[in-house]
Amino acid sequence: LFKIQVTKNLGNSTVVKILEMVENATAKKSKTEQFITKFARVYTPFVVCAAALLAIIPPLFIGGTFQMWLSRALIFLVISCPCALVLSVPLGFFSGIGEASKRGILVKGSNYIHALKDVNTIIFDKTGTLTKGVFEVAQINATSNYTEKTVLEIAAKAEKNSNHPIAVSITKQYQTKYGEITEEIQNYKEISGHGICCEINGKQILAGNEKLMKQFGIPYEVCTAIGSIVYIAENSKFVGSIVVADTIKQSSKNAIQKLKSLGIQNIIMLTGDNAATAKQISEELALNEYYAELLPQNKVEILEKILKKQNNNANVAFVGDGINDAPVLARADIGIAMGGIGSDAAIEAADIVIMNDDIGKIEDGIIISKNTNRIVNQNIVFALTVKAIVLVLGALGIATMWLAVFADVGVALIAILNSMRK
């Protein structure tokens, strides 16, 4: 026997949101599709007028029967029909979106398939993206008047109400060793980018990074261990620190190497962790650059600086999963979110969602993007070239109606079949 509690309406479920994203994907047209739409608006009335002139002017000034020139004009109209372009180009992008979805990559619009091929800078959030996001307590440092158990206990009580991965790891460690936490917490406050401030049994407890200690003016002993450091203070007195370690995903190193082989020039990491941890991970993954000890708003500021350095044809992609990544995902040329561990806000703000959290899928997405754009360009060149040649032949009376039908239906079918290629 088990019980199920519904926490969201059907309309707010992940499945429904994914279906809505897929349905809305065709509404976000790529630059190529927008060009073809504008081209067709001008092209269609132009060829209709040209066909009318072809039927009326030559019999009056060149010679020949009106019936002959009318026949040529009708053949000219059949040839000039833009079906091959207006069908194959959107279908080419939609086929690319479908291929990406088969590989677990949800693309919210063909404009992102188009833009992905021009990415030359990829910015990664660290926790949960490059690393597993599964933290474990690696080390407990206590001052002379406290034991490791006491430091862990104080930290666990303070972190009890937080769902941050670091907080969860500390609470879990205490519960595994010593049991459940029963104390009530008062005046609980999470200070963005710093840590937690609360009261337990009338004592003020602080648990966070160095910025939190400096903010409250508490002298502390700097911990140089590699990992995320949580400094603990009780009633304005430093009691110790806890080192929480995260591990790099096995797929991250291989994924970074493959992205570099595709010609991605800059791979950058942003993190709120300390500089020592960021440097270690950056060197291990052979990243081009990293920024550490960042607040959520700092990530947007850094992204803005990177965007200003880009040339007009290059795009910047940001890859993240947390709710604090949502502004950066929305601001980047292409926002890529982790669909498994990603927050609802991150998934909503992103342009592309990787459903299994494997950043190796970014390489697949870029390859699909390049293949899709190449096929679309092939269709455009093929359709326009064939039509231009047969239009001239039709105007000269060389092309028959059968050739005209091929230039219309035949070219459209060939372009559509080409669009369906992987």
Short mmCIF file of C-alpha atoms in Angstrom, two decimals:
data_model
loop_
_atom_site.label_atom_id
_atom_site.label_comp_id
_atom_site.label_asym_id
_atom_site.label_seq_id
_atom_site.Cartn_x
_atom_site.Cartn_y
_atom_site.Cartn_z
CA LEU A 1 0.00 0.00 0.00
CA PHE A 2 1.28 3.44 -0.86
CA LYS A 3 -0.17 6.93 -0.94
CA ILE A 4 0.27 9.55 -3.64
CA GLN A 5 -0.09 13.26 -2.99
CA VAL A 6 -0.71 15.53 -5.98
CA THR A 7 1.42 18.67 -5.71
CA LYS A 8 0.63 20.32 -9.06
CA ASN A 9 -2.30 20.70 -11.44
CA LEU A 10 -2.05 18.81 -14.72
CA GLY A 11 -1.42 22.07 -16.58
CA ASN A 12 1.69 22.70 -14.48
CA SER A 13 3.18 19.24 -14.92
CA THR A 14 6.52 18.74 -16.68
CA VAL A 15 4.97 16.52 -19.36
CA VAL A 16 2.37 19.13 -20.34
CA LYS A 17 5.00 21.88 -20.39
CA ILE A 18 7.24 19.80 -22.66
CA LEU A 19 4.32 19.15 -25.03
CA GLU A 20 3.53 22.87 -25.11
CA MET A 21 7.18 23.66 -25.88
CA VAL A 22 7.15 21.20 -28.79
CA GLU A 23 3.87 22.61 -30.12
CA ASN A 24 5.16 26.18 -29.89
CA ALA A 25 8.54 25.34 -31.42
CA THR A 26 7.31 25.99 -34.98
CA ALA A 27 6.16 29.50 -34.00
CA LYS A 28 9.73 30.63 -33.37
CA LYS A 29 11.05 30.79 -36.92
CA SER A 30 14.70 30.89 -37.88
CA LYS A 31 16.20 33.74 -39.89
CA THR A 32 16.18 31.53 -42.98
CA GLU A 33 12.45 30.78 -42.56
CA GLN A 34 11.72 34.47 -42.02
CA PHE A 35 13.67 35.30 -45.19
CA ILE A 36 11.78 32.68 -47.22
CA THR A 37 8.44 34.02 -45.94
CA LYS A 38 9.38 37.58 -46.93
CA PHE A 39 10.82 36.32 -50.24
CA ALA A 40 7.58 34.48 -51.08
CA ARG A 41 5.51 37.63 -50.40
CA VAL A 42 7.49 39.52 -53.03
CA TYR A 43 8.25 36.61 -55.35
CA THR A 44 4.67 35.36 -55.80
CA PRO A 45 3.05 38.62 -57.03
CA PHE A 46 6.14 39.31 -59.15
CA VAL A 47 5.91 36.03 -61.10
CA VAL A 48 2.12 36.39 -61.49
CA CYS A 49 2.63 39.83 -63.06
CA ALA A 50 5.49 38.47 -65.18
CA ALA A 51 3.25 35.64 -66.44
CA ALA A 52 0.48 38.11 -67.30
CA LEU A 53 2.91 40.29 -69.23
CA LEU A 54 4.30 37.20 -70.97
CA ALA A 55 0.78 36.35 -72.20
CA ILE A 56 -0.13 39.90 -73.32
CA ILE A 57 2.99 41.79 -74.53
CA PRO A 58 4.73 39.33 -76.95
CA PRO A 59 1.65 38.77 -79.22
CA LEU A 60 1.41 42.54 -79.71
CA PHE A 61 5.09 43.32 -80.37
CA ILE A 62 7.03 40.08 -81.12
CA GLY A 63 4.52 37.99 -83.01
CA GLY A 64 2.94 34.62 -82.58
CA THR A 65 -0.57 33.72 -81.53
CA PHE A 66 -2.10 34.77 -78.25
CA GLN A 67 -2.86 31.08 -77.53
CA MET A 68 0.84 30.16 -77.85
CA TRP A 69 1.99 32.90 -75.46
CA LEU A 70 -0.85 32.15 -73.06
CA SER A 71 0.31 28.51 -72.96
CA ARG A 72 3.88 29.67 -72.24
CA ALA A 73 2.59 32.00 -69.51
CA LEU A 74 0.69 29.15 -67.82
CA ILE A 75 3.77 26.92 -68.00
CA PHE A 76 5.77 29.82 -66.54
CA LEU A 77 3.28 30.06 -63.64
CA VAL A 78 3.47 26.34 -62.88
CA ILE A 79 7.27 26.45 -62.89
CA SER A 80 7.45 29.52 -60.65
CA CYS A 81 5.29 28.11 -57.82
CA PRO A 82 7.41 28.51 -54.61
CA CYS A 83 6.18 25.25 -53.00
CA ALA A 84 9.67 23.73 -52.83
CA LEU A 85 10.93 26.62 -50.72
CA VAL A 86 7.97 27.27 -48.43
CA LEU A 87 7.56 23.55 -47.69
CA SER A 88 11.12 22.22 -47.49
CA VAL A 89 12.72 25.00 -45.42
CA PRO A 90 10.34 24.81 -42.40
CA LEU A 91 10.25 21.03 -42.73
CA GLY A 92 14.05 20.93 -42.69
CA PHE A 93 14.18 22.77 -39.37
CA PHE A 94 11.31 20.77 -37.92
CA SER A 95 13.11 17.58 -38.94
CA GLY A 96 16.19 18.87 -37.08
CA ILE A 97 14.06 19.55 -33.97
CA GLY A 98 12.66 16.01 -34.22
CA GLU A 99 16.10 14.45 -34.54
CA ALA A 100 17.29 16.42 -31.52
CA SER A 101 14.29 15.26 -29.47
CA LYS A 102 15.13 11.63 -30.30
CA ARG A 103 18.48 12.19 -28.65
CA GLY A 104 16.97 13.77 -25.56
CA ILE A 105 17.47 17.40 -26.61
CA LEU A 106 14.35 19.56 -26.48
CA VAL A 107 14.68 22.58 -28.78
CA LYS A 108 11.98 25.22 -28.31
CA GLY A 109 12.18 26.74 -31.80
CA SER A 110 13.85 26.50 -35.19
CA ASN A 111 15.54 29.84 -34.55
CA TYR A 112 17.64 28.12 -31.88
CA ILE A 113 18.56 25.28 -34.27
CA HIS A 114 19.72 28.01 -36.65
CA ALA A 115 21.66 29.94 -34.00
CA LEU A 116 23.35 26.90 -32.40
CA LYS A 117 25.65 26.43 -35.39
CA ASP A 118 27.24 29.84 -34.75
CA VAL A 119 28.10 29.29 -31.08
CA ASN A 120 31.78 29.97 -30.35
CA THR A 121 31.54 30.56 -26.58
CA ILE A 122 29.89 28.26 -24.05
CA ILE A 123 29.54 29.29 -20.39
CA PHE A 124 28.85 26.56 -17.84
CA ASP A 125 27.44 26.81 -14.35
CA LYS A 126 29.44 24.44 -12.13
CA THR A 127 27.19 22.69 -9.63
CA GLY A 128 24.88 20.14 -11.21
CA THR A 129 26.13 20.95 -14.70
CA LEU A 130 29.83 20.14 -14.81
CA THR A 131 29.70 18.39 -11.44
CA LYS A 132 27.24 15.83 -10.10
CA GLY A 133 25.72 18.28 -7.65
CA VAL A 134 25.85 15.53 -5.02
CA PHE A 135 27.75 16.94 -2.07
CA GLU A 136 29.28 14.99 0.80
CA VAL A 137 30.90 16.22 3.99
CA ALA A 138 34.62 15.64 3.47
CA GLN A 139 36.11 17.37 6.51
CA ILE A 140 35.04 19.03 9.78
CA ASN A 141 37.30 21.59 11.44
CA ALA A 142 36.49 22.57 15.04
CA THR A 143 38.05 25.26 17.19
CA SER A 144 39.60 24.32 20.56
CA ASN A 145 36.39 24.77 22.57
CA TYR A 146 34.19 22.64 20.26
CA THR A 147 34.12 19.08 18.99
CA GLU A 148 33.50 17.98 15.41
CA LYS A 149 30.11 16.61 16.48
CA THR A 150 29.11 19.96 17.96
CA VAL A 151 30.17 21.87 14.85
CA LEU A 152 28.24 19.45 12.62
CA GLU A 153 25.22 19.63 14.93
CA ILE A 154 25.11 23.44 14.90
CA ALA A 155 25.51 23.51 11.13
CA ALA A 156 22.86 20.82 10.55
CA LYS A 157 20.33 22.66 12.68
CA ALA A 158 20.94 25.90 10.78
CA GLU A 159 20.79 24.20 7.39
CA LYS A 160 17.72 22.08 8.21
CA ASN A 161 15.23 24.25 6.32
CA SER A 162 17.38 24.88 3.26
CA ASN A 163 17.13 22.81 0.07
CA HIS A 164 20.54 23.89 -1.22
CA PRO A 165 22.67 20.82 -2.10
CA ILE A 166 25.38 21.82 0.39
CA ALA A 167 22.81 22.29 3.16
CA VAL A 168 21.19 18.95 2.36
CA SER A 169 24.54 17.15 2.52
CA ILE A 170 25.33 18.59 5.98
CA THR A 171 21.87 17.74 7.34
CA LYS A 172 22.06 14.24 5.88
CA GLN A 173 25.49 13.64 7.40
CA TYR A 174 24.24 14.57 10.87
CA GLN A 175 21.05 12.52 10.57
CA THR A 176 23.00 9.46 9.42
CA LYS A 177 25.36 9.63 12.39
CA TYR A 178 23.30 11.08 15.21
CA GLY A 179 19.60 10.98 14.30
CA GLU A 180 16.87 13.50 13.55
CA ILE A 181 17.00 17.22 14.35
CA THR A 182 14.16 18.25 16.67
CA GLU A 183 14.97 21.84 17.69
CA GLU A 184 12.74 24.63 16.44
CA ILE A 185 14.40 27.37 14.41
CA GLN A 186 13.40 31.02 14.76
CA ASN A 187 14.09 34.08 12.60
CA TYR A 188 15.38 31.96 9.74
CA LYS A 189 16.88 33.98 6.90
CA GLU A 190 18.79 32.98 3.80
CA ILE A 191 21.19 35.71 2.69
CA SER A 192 21.71 35.39 -1.07
CA GLY A 193 25.28 34.47 -1.97
CA HIS A 194 26.35 34.42 1.69
CA GLY A 195 24.57 31.75 3.74
CA ILE A 196 22.07 31.36 6.58
CA CYS A 197 21.30 33.37 9.68
CA CYS A 198 18.88 32.02 12.29
CA GLU A 199 18.22 31.53 16.01
CA ILE A 200 18.23 28.19 17.84
CA ASN A 201 17.45 28.04 21.57
CA GLY A 202 18.00 31.80 21.79
CA LYS A 203 21.45 31.64 20.15
CA GLN A 204 22.23 33.34 16.86
CA ILE A 205 23.68 30.86 14.37
CA LEU A 206 25.52 31.75 11.17
CA ALA A 207 26.39 29.19 8.50
CA GLY A 208 27.84 30.29 5.20
CA ASN A 209 30.90 31.42 3.30
CA GLU A 210 33.61 33.95 4.14
CA LYS A 211 31.39 36.81 2.98
CA LEU A 212 28.90 35.97 5.72
CA MET A 213 31.61 36.02 8.40
CA LYS A 214 32.90 39.37 7.12
CA GLN A 215 29.38 40.79 6.93
CA PHE A 216 28.82 40.10 10.64
CA GLY A 217 32.38 41.03 11.59
CA ILE A 218 33.31 37.62 12.96
CA PRO A 219 37.03 36.66 13.10
CA TYR A 220 37.44 33.23 11.52
CA GLU A 221 40.12 30.71 10.62
CA VAL A 222 40.51 30.41 6.85
CA CYS A 223 40.18 26.86 5.56
CA THR A 224 42.34 26.10 2.50
CA ALA A 225 40.91 22.66 1.74
CA ILE A 226 39.57 22.02 -1.77
CA GLY A 227 35.80 22.07 -1.79
CA SER A 228 32.92 24.26 -0.68
CA ILE A 229 33.69 25.68 2.78
CA VAL A 230 30.87 26.39 5.23
CA TYR A 231 31.96 28.57 8.16
CA ILE A 232 29.95 28.25 11.39
CA ALA A 233 29.49 30.88 14.11
CA GLU A 234 27.43 30.84 17.33
CA ASN A 235 26.58 34.08 19.16
CA SER A 236 29.17 35.99 17.11
CA LYS A 237 31.87 33.42 18.00
CA PHE A 238 33.54 31.31 15.31
CA VAL A 239 33.18 27.61 16.11
CA GLY A 240 34.59 25.86 13.05
CA SER A 241 34.17 25.02 9.37
CA ILE A 242 32.88 22.15 7.26
CA VAL A 243 34.35 21.14 3.89
CA VAL A 244 31.73 19.83 1.48
CA ALA A 245 33.05 18.23 -1.71
CA ASP A 246 31.37 17.79 -5.05
CA THR A 247 32.67 15.48 -7.78
CA ILE A 248 33.02 16.15 -11.49
CA LYS A 249 30.69 14.19 -13.77
CA GLN A 250 32.47 11.40 -15.61
CA SER A 251 31.13 12.72 -18.92
CA SER A 252 32.22 16.34 -18.41
CA LYS A 253 35.87 16.02 -19.41
CA ASN A 254 35.08 14.07 -22.57
CA ALA A 255 32.27 16.50 -23.45
CA ILE A 256 34.57 19.53 -23.11
CA GLN A 257 37.19 17.92 -25.36
CA LYS A 258 34.57 17.17 -28.03
CA LEU A 259 33.26 20.73 -27.92
CA LYS A 260 36.77 22.04 -28.48
CA SER A 261 37.19 19.65 -31.42
CA LEU A 262 34.05 21.23 -32.96
CA GLY A 263 35.78 24.60 -32.90
CA ILE A 264 34.27 26.13 -29.77
CA GLN A 265 36.87 28.76 -28.95
CA ASN A 266 35.95 29.74 -25.39
CA ILE A 267 34.64 27.44 -22.65
CA ILE A 268 34.07 29.30 -19.39
CA MET A 269 32.83 28.28 -15.93
CA LEU A 270 30.87 30.44 -13.49
CA THR A 271 30.43 29.41 -9.86
CA GLY A 272 29.65 30.74 -6.44
CA ASP A 273 32.30 28.44 -4.95
CA ASN A 274 35.66 29.63 -3.70
CA ALA A 275 38.50 30.36 -6.08
CA ALA A 276 40.60 27.32 -5.06
CA THR A 277 37.82 24.86 -5.90
CA ALA A 278 37.01 26.66 -9.15
CA LYS A 279 40.66 26.65 -10.19
CA GLN A 280 41.03 22.91 -9.52
CA ILE A 281 37.94 22.02 -11.58
CA SER A 282 38.93 24.43 -14.36
CA GLU A 283 42.38 22.87 -14.67
CA GLU A 284 41.02 19.33 -14.54
CA LEU A 285 38.54 20.03 -17.33
CA ALA A 286 40.99 22.20 -19.33
CA LEU A 287 38.62 25.17 -19.43
CA ASN A 288 39.70 28.48 -20.99
CA GLU A 289 38.53 30.66 -18.12
CA TYR A 290 36.61 30.62 -14.83
CA TYR A 291 34.94 33.08 -12.46
CA ALA A 292 34.48 32.17 -8.78
CA GLU A 293 32.68 33.43 -5.65
CA LEU A 294 29.83 34.89 -7.71
CA LEU A 295 26.40 36.06 -6.62
CA PRO A 296 23.50 35.37 -9.02
CA GLN A 297 23.55 38.95 -10.34
CA ASN A 298 27.31 38.71 -10.96
CA LYS A 299 26.70 35.95 -13.50
CA VAL A 300 24.54 38.26 -15.60
CA GLU A 301 27.16 41.01 -15.39
CA ILE A 302 29.91 38.67 -16.60
CA LEU A 303 27.68 37.38 -19.40
CA GLU A 304 27.05 40.95 -20.55
CA LYS A 305 30.80 41.60 -20.75
CA ILE A 306 31.35 38.40 -22.75
CA LEU A 307 28.49 39.28 -25.13
CA LYS A 308 30.04 42.68 -25.84
CA LYS A 309 33.29 40.99 -26.93
CA GLN A 310 31.55 38.79 -29.52
CA ASN A 311 31.40 39.66 -33.19
CA ASN A 312 28.03 39.90 -34.93
CA ASN A 313 28.07 36.35 -36.32
CA ALA A 314 29.07 34.57 -33.11
CA ASN A 315 26.69 33.40 -30.38
CA VAL A 316 27.15 32.73 -26.66
CA ALA A 317 25.45 29.76 -24.99
CA PHE A 318 24.94 29.42 -21.25
CA VAL A 319 24.39 26.02 -19.61
CA GLY A 320 22.84 25.83 -16.14
CA ASP A 321 20.23 24.17 -13.96
CA GLY A 322 19.43 26.25 -10.87
CA ILE A 323 16.75 28.83 -10.27
CA ASN A 324 19.50 31.46 -9.92
CA ASP A 325 20.64 30.58 -13.46
CA ALA A 326 17.28 31.57 -14.99
CA PRO A 327 18.23 35.25 -15.65
CA VAL A 328 21.47 34.20 -17.37
CA LEU A 329 19.70 31.49 -19.40
CA ALA A 330 17.20 34.08 -20.61
CA ARG A 331 19.87 36.69 -21.44
CA ALA A 332 22.29 34.42 -23.34
CA ASP A 333 21.95 34.02 -27.12
CA ILE A 334 21.12 30.39 -26.39
CA GLY A 335 20.15 29.16 -22.92
CA ILE A 336 20.62 25.43 -22.28
CA ALA A 337 19.07 23.91 -19.14
CA MET A 338 19.41 20.52 -17.49
CA GLY A 339 15.97 18.87 -17.69
CA GLY A 340 16.50 16.25 -15.00
CA ILE A 341 17.82 18.19 -12.03
CA GLY A 342 16.97 21.61 -13.44
CA SER A 343 14.52 23.90 -11.65
CA ASP A 344 11.20 24.81 -13.27
CA ALA A 345 12.40 28.41 -13.67
CA ALA A 346 15.60 27.32 -15.48
CA ILE A 347 13.72 24.99 -17.83
CA GLU A 348 11.15 27.71 -18.55
CA ALA A 349 13.81 30.35 -19.28
CA ALA A 350 16.02 28.09 -21.43
CA ASP A 351 15.86 27.79 -25.22
CA ILE A 352 17.15 24.21 -25.22
CA VAL A 353 16.62 21.54 -22.54
CA ILE A 354 18.84 18.46 -22.14
CA MET A 355 16.51 15.89 -20.64
CA ASN A 356 19.14 13.50 -19.19
CA ASP A 357 21.53 16.20 -17.85
CA ASP A 358 24.41 14.93 -20.03
CA ILE A 359 26.35 17.93 -21.33
CA GLY A 360 27.77 15.65 -24.04
CA LYS A 361 24.41 16.20 -25.74
CA ILE A 362 25.50 19.77 -26.53
CA GLU A 363 27.92 18.35 -29.11
CA ASP A 364 25.04 16.36 -30.63
CA GLY A 365 22.92 19.51 -30.74
CA ILE A 366 25.62 21.51 -32.54
CA ILE A 367 26.16 18.73 -35.08
CA ILE A 368 22.40 18.48 -35.69
CA SER A 369 22.26 22.26 -36.07
CA LYS A 370 25.04 22.31 -38.67
CA ASN A 371 23.53 19.38 -40.60
CA THR A 372 20.08 20.97 -40.56
CA ASN A 373 21.32 24.33 -41.81
CA ARG A 374 23.40 22.66 -44.52
CA ILE A 375 20.37 20.68 -45.77
CA VAL A 376 18.16 23.81 -45.73
CA ASN A 377 20.76 25.74 -47.76
CA GLN A 378 21.00 22.83 -50.20
CA ASN A 379 17.23 22.97 -50.72
CA ILE A 380 17.25 26.72 -51.31
CA VAL A 381 20.09 26.60 -53.86
CA PHE A 382 18.67 23.52 -55.61
CA ALA A 383 15.11 24.88 -55.87
CA LEU A 384 16.11 28.36 -57.05
CA THR A 385 18.65 27.04 -59.58
CA VAL A 386 16.26 24.52 -61.18
CA LYS A 387 13.41 27.03 -61.28
CA ALA A 388 15.59 29.79 -62.79
CA ILE A 389 16.76 27.47 -65.59
CA VAL A 390 13.30 26.05 -66.37
CA LEU A 391 11.67 29.51 -66.14
CA VAL A 392 13.95 30.75 -68.91
CA LEU A 393 13.20 27.62 -70.97
CA GLY A 394 9.47 28.10 -70.36
CA ALA A 395 9.54 31.72 -71.46
CA LEU A 396 11.38 30.71 -74.66
CA GLY A 397 8.82 27.99 -75.33
CA ILE A 398 11.32 25.13 -74.92
CA ALA A 399 9.96 23.74 -71.63
CA THR A 400 6.85 21.57 -71.84
CA MET A 401 4.11 21.26 -69.23
CA TRP A 402 5.69 17.98 -68.03
CA LEU A 403 8.97 19.76 -67.36
CA ALA A 404 7.02 22.52 -65.61
CA VAL A 405 5.31 19.96 -63.36
CA PHE A 406 8.72 18.51 -62.51
CA ALA A 407 10.07 21.98 -61.72
CA ASP A 408 7.16 22.47 -59.32
CA VAL A 409 6.08 19.13 -57.80
CA GLY A 410 9.24 17.18 -58.58
CA VAL A 411 11.59 19.77 -57.11
CA ALA A 412 9.31 20.13 -54.05
CA LEU A 413 9.32 16.36 -53.44
CA ILE A 414 13.11 16.12 -53.83
CA ALA A 415 13.59 19.05 -51.43
CA ILE A 416 11.19 17.51 -48.90
CA LEU A 417 12.95 14.13 -49.07
CA ASN A 418 16.28 15.91 -48.63
CA SER A 419 14.87 17.72 -45.56
CA MET A 420 14.04 14.37 -43.96
CA ARG A 421 17.66 13.22 -44.03
CA LYS A 422 19.45 12.89 -40.67
#
